[in-house]
Amino acid sequence: TIDADTYYVGLLDDERIRLELLYDDGEFYPTTTITTDHSLAGWVVINRNSILMKDAIKEAPSIGINMTTIGKDRLSRSWMGTPLESGGELLGMVAVASYKPAQFGQSDLELLQNLAQHAAMAIYNARHHEEVTQQACLDSLTGAYNHGSFLELLEKEAAQTVETGESICLIMLDIDYFKKYNDEYGHLVGDEVLKHLIEVIKANIKGRDIVGRWGGEEFSILLVKADGVQGFQVAERIRKLITTFNMRDRHNK
């Protein structure tokens, strides 16, 4: 509908914009990231506002932007962009450009804004569905995977290990005398102990490794691509770190 040479969709990633979709002059480009500083895409995100330029090369400097290229090594003339917002959340931006000047009008910008509104809603819903799905897999107290989800992940990794011939390692652990500790200091302090244990575990395993709450004060750790020796070293490191940890209750006991 819009006669354009270039279009891209950028999603916010901390202080940068990740261009998930980038098409320029008949060619799709791999995902890339740009900064929000001194770019037209960044201006749209920072100001949370749409912009329409008849000749970006001439107009961009007036808002403090030095034109740079993405995709083809050639500057666009016509440029318009609009934010992706939904549920009060800024998700990113979408832009359309042309190598010809005065290629877009106000009606084109309104069409882009309408498309962006629908796209933003879809992205927002997809993200929050993923978050809800992820939360359903986690133990609400510790943030570790719950028993059922851990077993599913363990089964998946085990099957993959059989195919690849690599190894995995499973560590099972619990906290000694935890019932007595709960009875003496209270369940709130006991909860803090469990949460701290998970923090220690996560700080001593790789990003692909998985920690789950087996039940009560029992936990399991799946080390991906690790053998028994490596598993023992990780388990021993976690055990030693836990022995050096001192906790106090609300009465400073």
Short mmCIF file of C-alpha atoms in Angstrom, two decimals:
data_model
loop_
_atom_site.label_atom_id
_atom_site.label_comp_id
_atom_site.label_asym_id
_atom_site.label_seq_id
_atom_site.Cartn_x
_atom_site.Cartn_y
_atom_site.Cartn_z
CA THR A 1 0.00 0.00 0.00
CA ILE A 2 2.85 2.36 0.82
CA ASP A 3 5.38 2.73 -2.01
CA ALA A 4 8.59 2.37 0.00
CA ASP A 5 12.13 1.13 -0.58
CA THR A 6 12.89 0.42 3.07
CA TYR A 7 11.01 -0.69 6.15
CA TYR A 8 12.03 -2.05 9.52
CA VAL A 9 10.62 -2.99 12.89
CA GLY A 10 12.76 -2.23 15.94
CA LEU A 11 12.13 -3.58 19.45
CA LEU A 12 13.58 -1.96 22.56
CA ASP A 13 16.42 -3.91 24.14
CA ASP A 14 17.61 -1.91 27.18
CA GLU A 15 19.17 1.25 25.74
CA ARG A 16 19.31 -0.09 22.20
CA ILE A 17 16.87 -0.87 19.40
CA ARG A 18 17.01 -4.39 17.96
CA LEU A 19 15.92 -4.40 14.33
CA GLU A 20 14.12 -7.73 14.13
CA LEU A 21 12.92 -7.06 10.59
CA LEU A 22 15.00 -5.04 8.14
CA TYR A 23 14.16 -4.82 4.43
CA ASP A 24 15.99 -2.45 2.10
CA ASP A 25 15.83 -2.12 -1.67
CA GLY A 26 14.62 -5.65 -2.40
CA GLU A 27 16.72 -7.45 0.21
CA PHE A 28 16.14 -8.70 3.77
CA TYR A 29 18.99 -8.18 6.24
CA PRO A 30 19.93 -10.08 9.43
CA THR A 31 18.83 -8.81 12.82
CA THR A 32 20.99 -5.90 13.95
CA THR A 33 21.01 -3.36 16.78
CA ILE A 34 21.31 0.42 16.76
CA THR A 35 21.60 2.95 19.56
CA THR A 36 18.85 5.37 20.49
CA ASP A 37 21.32 8.26 20.32
CA HIS A 38 21.35 10.48 17.25
CA SER A 39 19.20 8.29 15.02
CA LEU A 40 15.75 8.82 13.59
CA ALA A 41 14.57 5.53 15.09
CA GLY A 42 15.96 6.64 18.46
CA TRP A 43 14.17 9.99 18.17
CA VAL A 44 10.84 8.20 17.69
CA VAL A 45 11.49 5.98 20.73
CA ILE A 46 12.83 8.72 23.03
CA ASN A 47 10.05 11.17 22.17
CA ARG A 48 7.37 8.46 21.89
CA ASN A 49 6.07 10.34 18.89
CA SER A 50 5.66 9.88 15.14
CA ILE A 51 7.71 11.78 12.60
CA LEU A 52 7.27 12.42 8.86
CA MET A 53 10.10 13.86 6.76
CA LYS A 54 9.79 14.84 3.12
CA ASP A 55 13.58 15.08 2.78
CA ALA A 56 15.36 13.52 5.74
CA ILE A 57 18.83 14.55 4.54
CA LYS A 58 17.84 18.20 4.85
CA GLU A 59 15.43 17.96 7.81
CA ALA A 60 17.17 15.53 10.17
CA PRO A 61 19.93 17.97 11.29
CA SER A 62 17.25 20.37 12.57
CA ILE A 63 16.36 17.85 15.30
CA GLY A 64 19.97 16.95 16.04
CA ILE A 65 20.16 13.84 13.88
CA ASN A 66 23.09 12.99 11.61
CA MET A 67 21.81 10.56 9.02
CA THR A 68 23.48 7.13 8.92
CA THR A 69 22.80 4.07 6.80
CA ILE A 70 21.46 0.63 7.65
CA GLY A 71 21.00 -2.00 4.98
CA LYS A 72 22.26 -0.48 1.72
CA ASP A 73 25.05 2.08 1.90
CA ARG A 74 22.74 4.82 0.69
CA LEU A 75 20.82 7.53 2.56
CA SER A 76 17.03 7.63 2.41
CA ARG A 77 15.27 10.85 1.43
CA SER A 78 11.68 10.30 2.59
CA TRP A 79 11.34 8.84 6.09
CA MET A 80 8.53 8.24 8.53
CA GLY A 81 8.37 6.33 11.79
CA THR A 82 5.99 5.74 14.66
CA PRO A 83 6.26 4.14 18.12
CA LEU A 84 5.03 0.65 18.99
CA GLU A 85 3.05 1.10 22.20
CA SER A 86 0.48 -1.09 23.92
CA GLY A 87 -0.82 -1.37 27.48
CA GLY A 88 1.08 1.78 28.40
CA GLU A 89 4.36 0.04 27.49
CA LEU A 90 6.79 1.28 24.85
CA LEU A 91 7.88 -1.75 22.84
CA GLY A 92 9.85 -0.19 19.99
CA MET A 93 9.13 1.48 16.67
CA VAL A 94 8.39 0.87 13.02
CA ALA A 95 9.74 2.93 10.11
CA VAL A 96 9.29 3.22 6.36
CA ALA A 97 11.64 5.05 4.00
CA SER A 98 12.20 5.84 0.33
CA TYR A 99 15.18 6.97 -1.72
CA LYS A 100 12.89 9.51 -3.40
CA PRO A 101 12.01 12.85 -1.72
CA ALA A 102 8.41 13.75 -0.81
CA GLN A 103 7.29 10.15 -1.25
CA PHE A 104 4.94 10.04 1.79
CA GLY A 105 2.07 12.20 2.95
CA GLN A 106 -0.04 12.54 6.08
CA SER A 107 -2.40 9.76 4.97
CA ASP A 108 0.60 7.40 4.66
CA LEU A 109 1.69 8.26 8.20
CA GLU A 110 -1.82 7.63 9.52
CA LEU A 111 -1.84 4.23 7.80
CA LEU A 112 1.56 3.41 9.35
CA GLN A 113 0.29 4.46 12.78
CA ASN A 114 -2.74 2.23 12.39
CA LEU A 115 -0.57 -0.74 11.37
CA ALA A 116 1.79 -0.04 14.29
CA GLN A 117 -1.10 -0.05 16.74
CA HIS A 118 -2.19 -3.53 15.65
CA ALA A 119 1.40 -4.81 15.56
CA ALA A 120 2.12 -3.44 19.04
CA MET A 121 -0.96 -5.14 20.46
CA ALA A 122 0.09 -8.47 18.96
CA ILE A 123 3.66 -8.15 20.29
CA TYR A 124 2.41 -7.09 23.74
CA ASN A 125 -0.01 -10.02 23.95
CA ALA A 126 2.62 -12.50 22.77
CA ARG A 127 5.16 -11.26 25.31
CA HIS A 128 2.77 -11.40 28.22
CA HIS A 129 1.48 -14.82 27.20
CA GLU A 130 5.10 -16.01 27.25
CA GLU A 131 5.60 -14.45 30.69
CA VAL A 132 2.47 -16.11 32.08
CA THR A 133 3.53 -19.45 30.57
CA GLN A 134 7.00 -19.09 32.06
CA GLN A 135 5.63 -18.16 35.50
CA ALA A 136 3.46 -21.29 35.49
CA CYS A 137 6.67 -23.34 35.21
CA LEU A 138 8.37 -21.70 38.20
CA ASP A 139 8.16 -22.15 41.92
CA SER A 140 6.55 -18.95 43.22
CA LEU A 141 8.86 -18.63 46.24
CA THR A 142 12.31 -19.37 44.88
CA GLY A 143 11.97 -18.81 41.14
CA ALA A 144 13.38 -22.28 40.47
CA TYR A 145 11.50 -24.59 38.10
CA ASN A 146 8.71 -26.48 39.83
CA HIS A 147 8.85 -30.28 40.11
CA GLY A 148 6.80 -31.08 37.00
CA SER A 149 8.52 -28.54 34.77
CA PHE A 150 11.95 -29.68 35.90
CA LEU A 151 11.12 -33.29 35.04
CA GLU A 152 9.98 -32.23 31.55
CA LEU A 153 13.22 -30.32 30.96
CA LEU A 154 15.27 -33.21 32.36
CA GLU A 155 13.55 -35.65 30.00
CA LYS A 156 14.17 -33.36 27.03
CA GLU A 157 17.86 -32.85 27.86
CA ALA A 158 18.35 -36.58 28.52
CA ALA A 159 16.88 -37.48 25.13
CA GLN A 160 19.09 -34.93 23.41
CA THR A 161 22.12 -36.29 25.25
CA VAL A 162 21.42 -39.79 23.97
CA GLU A 163 21.32 -38.45 20.40
CA THR A 164 24.50 -36.35 20.65
CA GLY A 165 26.54 -38.68 22.85
CA GLU A 166 27.34 -35.86 25.23
CA SER A 167 26.84 -36.05 28.98
CA ILE A 168 24.65 -34.36 31.55
CA CYS A 169 24.94 -34.37 35.31
CA LEU A 170 22.19 -34.31 37.94
CA ILE A 171 22.79 -32.95 41.44
CA MET A 172 20.22 -33.63 44.18
CA LEU A 173 20.46 -31.68 47.43
CA ASP A 174 18.46 -30.78 50.50
CA ILE A 175 18.93 -28.68 53.64
CA ASP A 176 19.77 -30.56 56.82
CA TYR A 177 17.47 -30.10 59.84
CA PHE A 178 15.28 -27.63 57.93
CA LYS A 179 12.08 -28.57 59.82
CA LYS A 180 13.80 -27.88 63.13
CA TYR A 181 15.05 -24.55 61.74
CA ASN A 182 11.52 -23.60 60.64
CA ASP A 183 10.05 -24.55 64.01
CA GLU A 184 12.62 -22.49 65.89
CA TYR A 185 12.84 -19.36 63.74
CA GLY A 186 9.58 -19.36 61.78
CA HIS A 187 8.60 -20.03 58.20
CA LEU A 188 9.35 -16.50 56.99
CA VAL A 189 13.01 -16.91 57.89
CA GLY A 190 12.91 -20.41 56.41
CA ASP A 191 11.64 -18.95 53.15
CA GLU A 192 14.57 -16.53 53.08
CA VAL A 193 16.96 -19.46 53.47
CA LEU A 194 15.40 -21.22 50.47
CA LYS A 195 15.61 -18.09 48.34
CA HIS A 196 19.23 -17.50 49.30
CA LEU A 197 20.11 -21.09 48.46
CA ILE A 198 18.73 -20.64 44.94
CA GLU A 199 20.73 -17.41 44.56
CA VAL A 200 23.91 -19.26 45.47
CA ILE A 201 23.10 -22.11 43.08
CA LYS A 202 22.33 -19.81 40.14
CA ALA A 203 25.55 -17.86 40.74
CA ASN A 204 27.56 -21.07 40.40
CA ILE A 205 26.04 -22.70 37.32
CA LYS A 206 26.05 -21.85 33.62
CA GLY A 207 23.22 -20.09 31.81
CA ARG A 208 22.01 -23.31 30.15
CA ASP A 209 21.97 -25.26 33.42
CA ILE A 210 18.62 -25.78 35.15
CA VAL A 211 17.67 -25.64 38.81
CA GLY A 212 14.40 -27.02 40.12
CA ARG A 213 12.59 -27.32 43.44
CA TRP A 214 12.07 -31.02 43.97
CA GLY A 215 9.85 -30.45 46.99
CA GLY A 216 10.05 -28.72 50.38
CA GLU A 217 13.74 -28.09 51.05
CA GLU A 218 14.88 -30.47 48.31
CA PHE A 219 16.36 -29.13 45.09
CA SER A 220 17.81 -30.53 41.89
CA ILE A 221 20.36 -29.10 39.47
CA LEU A 222 20.80 -30.25 35.89
CA LEU A 223 24.23 -29.48 34.49
CA VAL A 224 24.18 -29.57 30.69
CA LYS A 225 27.25 -30.96 28.92
CA ALA A 226 28.94 -31.82 32.23
CA ASP A 227 30.40 -35.08 33.51
CA GLY A 228 30.52 -36.53 37.01
CA VAL A 229 33.78 -34.84 37.95
CA GLN A 230 32.48 -31.43 36.95
CA GLY A 231 29.20 -32.13 38.73
CA PHE A 232 31.04 -33.01 41.94
CA GLN A 233 33.08 -29.81 41.75
CA VAL A 234 29.95 -27.67 41.33
CA ALA A 235 28.14 -29.47 44.16
CA GLU A 236 31.10 -29.12 46.50
CA ARG A 237 31.49 -25.43 45.67
CA ILE A 238 27.81 -24.78 46.45
CA ARG A 239 28.03 -26.81 49.69
CA LYS A 240 31.04 -24.84 50.92
CA LEU A 241 29.46 -21.49 50.10
CA ILE A 242 26.30 -22.40 51.99
CA THR A 243 28.29 -23.35 55.10
CA THR A 244 29.74 -19.82 55.26
CA PHE A 245 26.32 -18.12 55.12
CA ASN A 246 24.85 -16.68 58.32
CA MET A 247 21.21 -15.58 58.56
CA ARG A 248 19.40 -13.68 61.27
CA ASP A 249 15.68 -13.48 61.93
CA ARG A 250 13.69 -10.29 62.52
CA HIS A 251 14.75 -10.41 66.21
CA ASN A 252 18.40 -10.41 65.08
CA LYS A 253 18.92 -13.96 66.37
#
